[in-house]
Coordinates of C-alpha atoms and ligand atoms in Angstrom, one line a residue:
X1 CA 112.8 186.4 102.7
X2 CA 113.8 182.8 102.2
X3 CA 116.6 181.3 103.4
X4 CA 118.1 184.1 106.0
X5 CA 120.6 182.7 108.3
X6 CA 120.9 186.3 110.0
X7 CA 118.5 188.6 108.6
X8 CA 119.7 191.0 106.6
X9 CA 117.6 194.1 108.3
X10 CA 118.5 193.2 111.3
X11 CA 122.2 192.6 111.3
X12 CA 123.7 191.3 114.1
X13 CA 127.0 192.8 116.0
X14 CA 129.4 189.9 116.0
X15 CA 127.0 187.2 116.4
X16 CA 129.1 184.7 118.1
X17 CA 132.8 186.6 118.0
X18 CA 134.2 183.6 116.3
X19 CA 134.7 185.1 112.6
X20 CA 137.6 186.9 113.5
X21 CA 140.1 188.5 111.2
X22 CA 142.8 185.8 111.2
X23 CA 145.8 184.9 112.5
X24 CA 148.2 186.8 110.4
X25 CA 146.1 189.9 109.7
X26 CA 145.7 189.8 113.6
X27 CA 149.7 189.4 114.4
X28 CA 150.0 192.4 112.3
X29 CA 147.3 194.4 114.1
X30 CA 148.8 194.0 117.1
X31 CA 152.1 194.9 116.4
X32 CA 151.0 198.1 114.9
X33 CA 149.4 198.7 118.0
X34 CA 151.8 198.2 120.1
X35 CA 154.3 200.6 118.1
X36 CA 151.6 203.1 118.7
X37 CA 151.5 202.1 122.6
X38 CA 155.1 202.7 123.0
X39 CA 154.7 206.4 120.9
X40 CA 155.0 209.1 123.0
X41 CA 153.9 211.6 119.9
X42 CA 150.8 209.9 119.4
X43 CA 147.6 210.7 121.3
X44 CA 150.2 211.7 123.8
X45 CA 147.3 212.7 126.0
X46 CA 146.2 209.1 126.6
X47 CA 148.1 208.2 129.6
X48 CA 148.9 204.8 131.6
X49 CA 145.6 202.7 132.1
X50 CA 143.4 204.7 130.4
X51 CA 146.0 204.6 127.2
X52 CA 146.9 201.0 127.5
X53 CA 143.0 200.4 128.0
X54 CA 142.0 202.2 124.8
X55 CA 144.3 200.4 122.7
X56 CA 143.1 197.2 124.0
X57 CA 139.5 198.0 122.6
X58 CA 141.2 199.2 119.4
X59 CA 142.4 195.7 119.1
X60 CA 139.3 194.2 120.0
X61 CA 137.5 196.9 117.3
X62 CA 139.8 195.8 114.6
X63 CA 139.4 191.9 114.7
X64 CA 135.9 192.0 114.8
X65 CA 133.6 193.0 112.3
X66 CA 130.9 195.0 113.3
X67 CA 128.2 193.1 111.0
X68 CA 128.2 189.7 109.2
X69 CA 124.9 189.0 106.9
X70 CA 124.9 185.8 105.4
X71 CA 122.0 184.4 102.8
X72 CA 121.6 181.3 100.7
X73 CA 119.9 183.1 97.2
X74 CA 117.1 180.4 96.1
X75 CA 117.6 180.6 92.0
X76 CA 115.1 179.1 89.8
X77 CA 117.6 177.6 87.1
X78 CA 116.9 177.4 83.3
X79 CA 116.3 173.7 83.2
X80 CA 113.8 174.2 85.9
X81 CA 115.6 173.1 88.5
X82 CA 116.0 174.9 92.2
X83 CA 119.6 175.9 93.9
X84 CA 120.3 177.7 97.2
X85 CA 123.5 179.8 96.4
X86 CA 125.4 180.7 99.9
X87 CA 125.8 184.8 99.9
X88 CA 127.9 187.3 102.0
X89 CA 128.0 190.5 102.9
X90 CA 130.9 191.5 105.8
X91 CA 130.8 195.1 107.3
X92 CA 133.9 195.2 108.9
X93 CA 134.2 198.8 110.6
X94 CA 132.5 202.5 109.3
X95 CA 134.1 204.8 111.8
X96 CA 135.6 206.8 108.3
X97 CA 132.3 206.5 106.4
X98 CA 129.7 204.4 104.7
X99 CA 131.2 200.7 104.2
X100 CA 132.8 200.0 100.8
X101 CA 133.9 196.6 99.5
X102 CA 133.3 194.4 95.9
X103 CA 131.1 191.6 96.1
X104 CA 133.0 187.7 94.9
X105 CA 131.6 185.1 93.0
X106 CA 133.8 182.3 92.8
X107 CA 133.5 178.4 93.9
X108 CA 136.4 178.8 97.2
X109 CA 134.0 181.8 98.8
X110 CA 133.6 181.8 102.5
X111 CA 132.6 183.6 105.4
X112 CA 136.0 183.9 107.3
X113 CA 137.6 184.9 103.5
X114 CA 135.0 187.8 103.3
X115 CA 135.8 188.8 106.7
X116 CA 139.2 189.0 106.2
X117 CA 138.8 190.7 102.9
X118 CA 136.4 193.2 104.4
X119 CA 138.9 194.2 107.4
X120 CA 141.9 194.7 104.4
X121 CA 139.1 197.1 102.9
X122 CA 139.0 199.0 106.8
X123 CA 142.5 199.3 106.4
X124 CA 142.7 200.2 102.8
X125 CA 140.5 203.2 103.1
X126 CA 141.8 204.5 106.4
X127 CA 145.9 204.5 104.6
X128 CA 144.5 206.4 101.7
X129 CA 141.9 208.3 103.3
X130 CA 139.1 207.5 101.4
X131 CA 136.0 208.5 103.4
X132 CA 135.0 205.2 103.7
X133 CA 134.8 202.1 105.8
X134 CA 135.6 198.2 105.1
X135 CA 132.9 196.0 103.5
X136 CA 133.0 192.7 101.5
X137 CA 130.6 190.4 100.1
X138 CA 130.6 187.0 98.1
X139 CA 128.9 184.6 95.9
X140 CA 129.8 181.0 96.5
X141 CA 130.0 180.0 92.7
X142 CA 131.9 179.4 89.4
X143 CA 130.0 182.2 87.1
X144 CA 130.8 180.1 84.5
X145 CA 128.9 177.5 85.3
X146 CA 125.7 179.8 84.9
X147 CA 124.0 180.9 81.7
X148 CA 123.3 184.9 81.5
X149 CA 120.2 185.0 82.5
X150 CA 120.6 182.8 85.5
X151 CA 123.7 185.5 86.5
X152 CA 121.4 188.1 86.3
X153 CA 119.0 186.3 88.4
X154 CA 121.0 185.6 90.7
X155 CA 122.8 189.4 91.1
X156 CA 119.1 190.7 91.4
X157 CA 118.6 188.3 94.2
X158 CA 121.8 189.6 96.2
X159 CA 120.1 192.9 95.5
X160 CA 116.9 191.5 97.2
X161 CA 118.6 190.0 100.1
X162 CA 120.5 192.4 101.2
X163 CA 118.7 195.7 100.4
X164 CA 118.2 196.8 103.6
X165 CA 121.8 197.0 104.7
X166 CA 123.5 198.5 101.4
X167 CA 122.9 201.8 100.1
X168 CA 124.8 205.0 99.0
X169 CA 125.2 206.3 102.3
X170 CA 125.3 202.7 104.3
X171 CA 127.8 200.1 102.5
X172 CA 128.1 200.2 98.7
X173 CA 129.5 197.1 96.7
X174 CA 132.0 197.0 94.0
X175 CA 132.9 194.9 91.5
X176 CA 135.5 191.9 92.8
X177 CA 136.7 188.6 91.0
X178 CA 134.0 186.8 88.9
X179 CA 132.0 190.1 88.8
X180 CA 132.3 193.0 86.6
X181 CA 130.0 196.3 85.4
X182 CA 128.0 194.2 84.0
X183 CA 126.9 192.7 87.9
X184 CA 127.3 196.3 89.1
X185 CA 124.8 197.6 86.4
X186 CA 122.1 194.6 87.0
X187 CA 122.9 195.3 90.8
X188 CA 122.3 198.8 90.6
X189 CA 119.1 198.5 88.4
X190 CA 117.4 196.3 91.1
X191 CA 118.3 198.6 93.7
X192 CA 116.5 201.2 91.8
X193 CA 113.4 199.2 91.3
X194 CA 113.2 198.4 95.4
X195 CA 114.4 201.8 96.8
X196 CA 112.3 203.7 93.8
X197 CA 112.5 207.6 94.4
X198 CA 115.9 207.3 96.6
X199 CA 118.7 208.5 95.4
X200 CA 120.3 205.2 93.6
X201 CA 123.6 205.9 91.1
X202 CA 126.2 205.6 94.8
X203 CA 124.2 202.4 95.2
X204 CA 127.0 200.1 93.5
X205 CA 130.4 201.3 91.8
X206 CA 132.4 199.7 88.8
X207 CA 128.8 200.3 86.8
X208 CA 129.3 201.2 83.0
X209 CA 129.9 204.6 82.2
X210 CA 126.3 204.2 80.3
X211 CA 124.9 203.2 83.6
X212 CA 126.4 206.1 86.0
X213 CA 130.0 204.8 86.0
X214 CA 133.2 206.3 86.1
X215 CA 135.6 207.0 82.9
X216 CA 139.0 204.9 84.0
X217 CA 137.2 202.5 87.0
X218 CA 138.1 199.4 84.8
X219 CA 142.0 200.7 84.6
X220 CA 142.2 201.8 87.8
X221 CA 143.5 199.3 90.1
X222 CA 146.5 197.9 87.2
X223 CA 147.8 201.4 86.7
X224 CA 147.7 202.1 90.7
X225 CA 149.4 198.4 91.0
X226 CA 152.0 199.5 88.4
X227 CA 152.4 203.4 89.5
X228 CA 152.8 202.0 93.1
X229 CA 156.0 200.2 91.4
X230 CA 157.3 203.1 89.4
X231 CA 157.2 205.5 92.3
X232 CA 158.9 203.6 94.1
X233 CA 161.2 202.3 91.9
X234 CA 162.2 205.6 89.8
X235 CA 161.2 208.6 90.6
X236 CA 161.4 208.1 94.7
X237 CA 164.7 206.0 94.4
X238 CA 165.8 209.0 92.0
X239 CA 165.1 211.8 94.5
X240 CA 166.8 210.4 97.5
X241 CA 169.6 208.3 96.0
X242 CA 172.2 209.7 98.6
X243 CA 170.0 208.7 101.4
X244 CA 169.4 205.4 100.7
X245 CA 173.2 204.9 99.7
X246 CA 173.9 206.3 103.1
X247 CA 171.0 204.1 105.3
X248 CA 171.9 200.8 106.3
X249 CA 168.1 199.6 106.3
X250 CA 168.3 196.3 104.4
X251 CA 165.3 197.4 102.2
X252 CA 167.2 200.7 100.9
X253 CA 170.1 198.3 99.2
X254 CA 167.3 196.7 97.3
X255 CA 165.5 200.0 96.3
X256 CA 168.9 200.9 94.8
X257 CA 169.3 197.6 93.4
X258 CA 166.8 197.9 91.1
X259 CA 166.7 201.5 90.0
X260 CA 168.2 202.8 86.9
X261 CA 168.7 199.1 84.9
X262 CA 166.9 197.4 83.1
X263 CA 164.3 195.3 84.6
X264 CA 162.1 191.7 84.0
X265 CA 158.7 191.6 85.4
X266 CA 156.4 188.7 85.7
X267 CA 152.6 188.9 86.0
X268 CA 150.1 186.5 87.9
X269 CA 146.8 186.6 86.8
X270 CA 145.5 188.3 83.0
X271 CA 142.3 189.8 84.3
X272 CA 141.1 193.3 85.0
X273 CA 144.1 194.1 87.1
X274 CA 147.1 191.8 86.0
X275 CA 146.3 192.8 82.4
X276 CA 146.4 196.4 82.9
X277 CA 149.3 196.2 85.2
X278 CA 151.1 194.5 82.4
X279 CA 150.1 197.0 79.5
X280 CA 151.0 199.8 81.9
X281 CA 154.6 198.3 82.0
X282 CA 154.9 197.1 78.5
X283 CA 153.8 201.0 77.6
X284 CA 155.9 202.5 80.1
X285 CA 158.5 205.1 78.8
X286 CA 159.9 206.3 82.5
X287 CA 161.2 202.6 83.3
X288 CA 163.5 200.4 81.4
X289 CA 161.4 197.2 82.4
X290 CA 160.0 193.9 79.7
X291 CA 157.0 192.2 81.0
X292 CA 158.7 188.5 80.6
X293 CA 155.9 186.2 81.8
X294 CA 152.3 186.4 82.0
X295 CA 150.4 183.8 83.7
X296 CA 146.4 183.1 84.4
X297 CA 143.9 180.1 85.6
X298 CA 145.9 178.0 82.9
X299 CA 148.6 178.5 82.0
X300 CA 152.2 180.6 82.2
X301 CA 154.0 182.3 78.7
X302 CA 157.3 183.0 79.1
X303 CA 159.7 185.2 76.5
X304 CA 162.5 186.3 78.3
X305 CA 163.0 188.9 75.5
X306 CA 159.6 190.1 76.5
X307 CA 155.9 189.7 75.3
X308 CA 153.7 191.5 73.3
X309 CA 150.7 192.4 75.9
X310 CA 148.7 194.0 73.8
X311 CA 148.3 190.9 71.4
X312 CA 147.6 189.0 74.5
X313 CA 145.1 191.5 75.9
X314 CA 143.3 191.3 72.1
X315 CA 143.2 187.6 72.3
X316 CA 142.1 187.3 76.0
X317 CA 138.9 189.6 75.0
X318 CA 137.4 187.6 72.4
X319 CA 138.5 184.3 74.8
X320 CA 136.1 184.8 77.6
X321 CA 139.4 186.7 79.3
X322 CA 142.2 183.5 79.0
X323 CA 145.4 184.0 77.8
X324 CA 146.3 181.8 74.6
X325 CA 147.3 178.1 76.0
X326 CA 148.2 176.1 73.0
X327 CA 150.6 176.4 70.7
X328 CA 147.6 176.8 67.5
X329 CA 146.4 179.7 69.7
X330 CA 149.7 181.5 70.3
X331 CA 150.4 180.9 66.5
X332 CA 147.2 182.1 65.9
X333 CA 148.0 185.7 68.2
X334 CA 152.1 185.9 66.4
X335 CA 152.6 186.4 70.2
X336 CA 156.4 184.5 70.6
X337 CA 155.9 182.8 73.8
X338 CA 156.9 179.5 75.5
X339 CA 153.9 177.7 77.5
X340 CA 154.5 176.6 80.8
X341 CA 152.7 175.2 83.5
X342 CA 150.3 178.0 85.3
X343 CA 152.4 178.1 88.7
X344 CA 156.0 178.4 87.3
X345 CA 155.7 182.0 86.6
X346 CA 156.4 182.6 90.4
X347 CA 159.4 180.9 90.1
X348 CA 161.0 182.3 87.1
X349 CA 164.6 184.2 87.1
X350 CA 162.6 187.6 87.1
X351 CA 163.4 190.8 88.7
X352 CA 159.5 191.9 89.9
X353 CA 156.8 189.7 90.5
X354 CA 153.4 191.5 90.4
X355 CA 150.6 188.9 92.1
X356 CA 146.9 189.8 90.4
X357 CA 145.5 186.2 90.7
X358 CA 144.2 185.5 94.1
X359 CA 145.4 185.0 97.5
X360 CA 147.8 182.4 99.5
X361 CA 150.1 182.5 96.0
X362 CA 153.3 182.8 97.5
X363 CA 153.4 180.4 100.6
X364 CA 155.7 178.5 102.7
X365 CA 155.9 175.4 100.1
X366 CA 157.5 178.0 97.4
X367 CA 159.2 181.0 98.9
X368 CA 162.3 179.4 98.8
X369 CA 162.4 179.2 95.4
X370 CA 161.2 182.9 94.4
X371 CA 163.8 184.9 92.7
X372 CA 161.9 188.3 92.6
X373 CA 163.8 190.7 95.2
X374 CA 160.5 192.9 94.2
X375 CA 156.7 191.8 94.7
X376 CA 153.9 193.9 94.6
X377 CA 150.4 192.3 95.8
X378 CA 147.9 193.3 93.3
X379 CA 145.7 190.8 94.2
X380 CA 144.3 190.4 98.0
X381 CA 146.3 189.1 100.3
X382 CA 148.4 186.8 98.0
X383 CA 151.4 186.1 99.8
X384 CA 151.3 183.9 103.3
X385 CA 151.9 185.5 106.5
X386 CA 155.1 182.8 106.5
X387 CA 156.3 183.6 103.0
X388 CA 155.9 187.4 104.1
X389 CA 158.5 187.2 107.0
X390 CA 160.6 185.1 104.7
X391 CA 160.8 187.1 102.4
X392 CA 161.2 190.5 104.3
X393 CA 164.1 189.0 106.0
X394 CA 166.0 188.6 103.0
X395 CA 165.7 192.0 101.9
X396 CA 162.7 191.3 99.6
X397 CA 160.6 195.0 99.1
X398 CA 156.7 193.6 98.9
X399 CA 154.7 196.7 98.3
X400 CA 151.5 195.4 99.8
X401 CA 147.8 195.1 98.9
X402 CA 146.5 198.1 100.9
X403 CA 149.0 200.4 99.3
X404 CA 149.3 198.5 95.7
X405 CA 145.8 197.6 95.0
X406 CA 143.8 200.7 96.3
X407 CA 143.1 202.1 92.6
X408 CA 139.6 200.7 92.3
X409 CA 138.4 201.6 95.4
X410 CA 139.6 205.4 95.0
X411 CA 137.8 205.6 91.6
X412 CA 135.0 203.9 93.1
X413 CA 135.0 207.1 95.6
X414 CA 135.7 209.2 92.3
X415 CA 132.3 207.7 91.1
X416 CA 130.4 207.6 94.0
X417 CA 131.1 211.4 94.2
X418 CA 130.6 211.8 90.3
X419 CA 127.2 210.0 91.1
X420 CA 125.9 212.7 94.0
X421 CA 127.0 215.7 91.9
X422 CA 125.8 214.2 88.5
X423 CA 128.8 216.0 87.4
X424 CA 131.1 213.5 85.4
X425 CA 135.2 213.7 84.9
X426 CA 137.2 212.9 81.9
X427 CA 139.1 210.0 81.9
X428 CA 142.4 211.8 82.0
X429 CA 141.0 213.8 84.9
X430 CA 140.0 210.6 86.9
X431 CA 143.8 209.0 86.0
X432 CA 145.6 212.2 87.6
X433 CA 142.9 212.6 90.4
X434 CA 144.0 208.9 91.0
X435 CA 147.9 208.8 90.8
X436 CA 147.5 212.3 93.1
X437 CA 146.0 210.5 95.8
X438 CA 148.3 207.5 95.6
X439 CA 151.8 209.9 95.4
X440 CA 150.2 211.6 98.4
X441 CA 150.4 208.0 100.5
X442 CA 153.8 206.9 99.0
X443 CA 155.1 210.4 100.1
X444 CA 153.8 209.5 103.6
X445 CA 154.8 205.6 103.9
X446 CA 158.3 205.8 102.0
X447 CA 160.4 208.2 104.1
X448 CA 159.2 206.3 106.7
X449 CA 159.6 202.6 105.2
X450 CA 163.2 203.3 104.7
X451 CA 163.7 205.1 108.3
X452 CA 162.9 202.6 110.2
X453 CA 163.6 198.4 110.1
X454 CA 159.7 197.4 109.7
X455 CA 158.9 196.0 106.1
X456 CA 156.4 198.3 103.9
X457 CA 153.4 196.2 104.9
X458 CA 153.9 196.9 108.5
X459 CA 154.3 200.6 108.1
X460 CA 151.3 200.9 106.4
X461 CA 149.2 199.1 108.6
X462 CA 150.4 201.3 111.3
X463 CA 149.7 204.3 109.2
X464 CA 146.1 202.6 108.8
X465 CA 145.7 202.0 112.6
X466 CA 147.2 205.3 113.2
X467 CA 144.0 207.2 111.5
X468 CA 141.5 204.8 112.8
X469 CA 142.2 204.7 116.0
X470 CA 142.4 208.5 116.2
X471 CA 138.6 208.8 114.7
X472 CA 137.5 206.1 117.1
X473 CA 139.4 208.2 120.1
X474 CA 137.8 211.4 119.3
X475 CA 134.3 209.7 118.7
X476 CA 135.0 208.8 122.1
X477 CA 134.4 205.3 121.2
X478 CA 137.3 203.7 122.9
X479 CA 136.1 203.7 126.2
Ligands
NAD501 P1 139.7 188.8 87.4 O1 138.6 187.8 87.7 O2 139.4 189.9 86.3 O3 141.1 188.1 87.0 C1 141.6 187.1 87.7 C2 142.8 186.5 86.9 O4 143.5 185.6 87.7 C3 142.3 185.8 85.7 O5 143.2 186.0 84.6 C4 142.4 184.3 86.1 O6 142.5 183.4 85.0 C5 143.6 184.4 86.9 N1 143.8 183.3 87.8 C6 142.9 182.6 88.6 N2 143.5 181.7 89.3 C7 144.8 181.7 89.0 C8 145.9 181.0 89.4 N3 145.8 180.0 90.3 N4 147.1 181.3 88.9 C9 147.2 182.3 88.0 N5 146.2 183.0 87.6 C10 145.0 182.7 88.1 O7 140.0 189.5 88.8 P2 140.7 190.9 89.0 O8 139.6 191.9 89.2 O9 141.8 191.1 88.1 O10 141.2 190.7 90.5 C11 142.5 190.0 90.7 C12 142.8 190.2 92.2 O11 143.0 191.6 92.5 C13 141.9 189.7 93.2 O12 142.6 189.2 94.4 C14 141.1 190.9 93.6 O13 140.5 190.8 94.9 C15 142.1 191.9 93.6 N6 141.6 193.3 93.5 C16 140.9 193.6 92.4 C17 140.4 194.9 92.2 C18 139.7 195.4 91.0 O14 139.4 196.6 90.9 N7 139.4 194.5 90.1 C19 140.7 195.9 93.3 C20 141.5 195.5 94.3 C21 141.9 194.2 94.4

């Protein structure tokens, strides 16, 4: 096995402690801990130095991941030369079950990102209770910059390095940005080929629905993004309009601000999620919203009358995924759209910003000038941990990533079970399996978002911590 920093069978528990979660994730860790500390209704029977002691390992647990594997892929390339291609894989925590995280290939990947990214999937999980635990990997590459066959290369190398730590009942990779069913299926196929005879379909999710995959994976994490929104927005706003009226918790004024009117809605990022997030609200008969500005790696569009997604969405497909960026090509769609440059759209007079692009989007060099009072992080991690208190303390309502964004990985447990039973859902099943599961978290976190001063992010992390840290006490693992 060439090129092994840490071999991959072997694994190593937190090497040298210094990839950490960082510092914001941590701030927030903390925090939640120490609301928990200070509850006397939870684990009540944990008392004085033994309870402040077990939360003191929780917080060393949390920050740590339990394994980091990291390769660098030797690919033979199609003019015959040689490249080592650095490759992750993060195993944050499995005290809820087998690890579960998508695997990035872009050009900015790195080992504290994946960390980080596998410690939101710990916490992701654990607030929706999906049996599973955090995991991440990456690809440090521009996927364009490859030719097919040196992609698929390259996947079944990933395969090769890492086999012995993945599987369906270790740590099972997804699809993430840059990779797609078409990874997952390559993935999965050389998984089959080295583990021949084991069972091999929960090996990878996001696979085609030829190759094992769920009906509605692809859609999943834009309609949670946008059902996240509409929950909120409508139909919770609409059931407890006296109590928020009667609350002075900054957040409820801005729930009842923008219920019941008509609303604009920008979205960063045209790809598997921003896309479907925007066709969900372009389609959506319950709310009385116009998706006014779409925006991806090049450009912004801006109608403040609205835009016609689904044109986009046609012209994106048969564009290797970008949105039209010159004025022949938005002829060419009949789309009626101003261009503008790619980062404006955060900027824009809109009501609701959703963020599907990557992280570190909103930060402290723009937050002063967003006008969204609503932002809801379908991407990872996309606003600073600056921007984030910024924005709270005006009043600002960010639904966050581990409550917005957790569609793909609850279909990816939809498929992963599909895949032991052999026993496949219809799509329409799979979409009212999903929104179940997502109603059944809001109906936790709301009441207790508007109850109490933290901002959404904060009570579900302590939701998150809440369940972890009860599994880690009753595995008697805090000790
Ligand atoms: P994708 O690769 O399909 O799409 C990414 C989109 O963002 C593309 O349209 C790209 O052009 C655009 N983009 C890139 N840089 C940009 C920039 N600086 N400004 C504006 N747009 C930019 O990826 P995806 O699967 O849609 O994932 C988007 C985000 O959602 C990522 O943060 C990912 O981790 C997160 N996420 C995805 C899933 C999933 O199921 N796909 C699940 C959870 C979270």
């Amino acid at each position: 096995m060439d090129g092994n920093i840490n071999s991959p069978g072997a694994g190593t528990e937190n090497p040298t402690g210094v990839e950490e979660v960082e510092g914001q994730t941590r701030a927030i860790i903390q925090s939640s801990l120490n609301a928990l500390l200070d509850s006397n209704t939870f684990l009540p029977e944990l008392k004085d130095n033994m309870r402040v002691q077990a939360f003191t390992s929780m917080s060393s647990i949390l920050s740590t991941p339990n394994k980091i594997h990291k390769s660098f892929l030797r690919v033979p390339l199609d003019d015959g030369s040689v490249v080592r291609i650095p490759s992750f894989r993060v195993q944050h925590n499995d005290a809820l079950g087998p690890y579960k995280g998508g695997i990035r290939f872009h050009e900015s990947v790195n080992e504290e990102e994946v960390v980080n990214l596998a410690f939101l999937m710990t916490l992701k999980n654990a607030l929706h209770n999906v049996p599973f635990g955090g995991g991440k990997g990456g690809i440090l590459l521009n996927p364009r910059h490859y030719s097919d066959k040196e992609l698929n290369l390259i996947c079944r190398k990933y395969v090769r390095y890492f086999s012995d730590v993945i599987g369906p009942d270790k740590d099972i990779p997804a699809p993430d940005v840059g990779s797609g069913e078409r990874e997952m299926d390559w993935m999965m196929a050389e998984y089959k080929r080295i583990k021949h005879g084991s069972p091999y379909l929960g090996s990878f999710t996001g696979k085609s629905v030829a190759n094992g995959g769920s009906l509605g994976r692809r859609e999943a994490t834009g309609k949670g993004v946008y059902f996240t929104f509409r929950y909120l927005f409508s139909d919770y706003v609409r059931e407890h309009a006296d109590e928020l009226a009667a609350s002075d918790n900054p957040f409820a004024a801005t729930a009842l601000a923008h219920a019941n009117r008509p609303l604009k809605l920008a979205v960063q990022g045209f790809g598997n999620v921003g896309s479907v997030a925007a066709l969900e609200a372009y389609n959506s008969t319950e709310t009385d919203n116009k998706v006014v500005a779409v925006s991806d790696r090049n450009v912004t569009l801006y109608n403040e009358e609205g835009l016609d997604i689904p044109a986009l969405i046609a012209f994106a497909n048969t564009n290797r995924g970008d949105l039209p960026s010159t004025i022949d090509q938005i002829a060419q769609t009949g789309v009626k759209a101003s261009i503008k440059g790619r980062d404006k759209l955060l900027t824009l007079p809109v009501d609701v910003l959703i963020l599907a692009a990557l992280e570190n989007q909103i930060h402290e060099g723009n937050m002063r000038e967003i006008q969204a009072r609503v932002i809801v992080e379908g991407a990872n991690a996309p606003t600073t941990q600056e921007a984030d208190e910024y924005l709270s303390d005006q009043g600002v309502i960010i639904i966050p990533d581990i409550l917005a964004n957790a569609g793909g990985v609850i279909v990816s447990y939809f498929e992963w079970l599909q895949g032991r039973e052999t026993q496949f859902y219809t799509e329409e099943e799979v979409f009212r399996l999903l929104l179940a599961k997502m109603k059944s978290t809001m109906d936790i976190i709301l009441p207790q978002f508007f109850g109490d001063p933290f901002p959404l992010r904060q009570n579900c992390f302590i939701h998150a911590v809440m369940r972890l840290t009860t599994v880690l006490y009753r595995q008697g693992k805090l000790y």
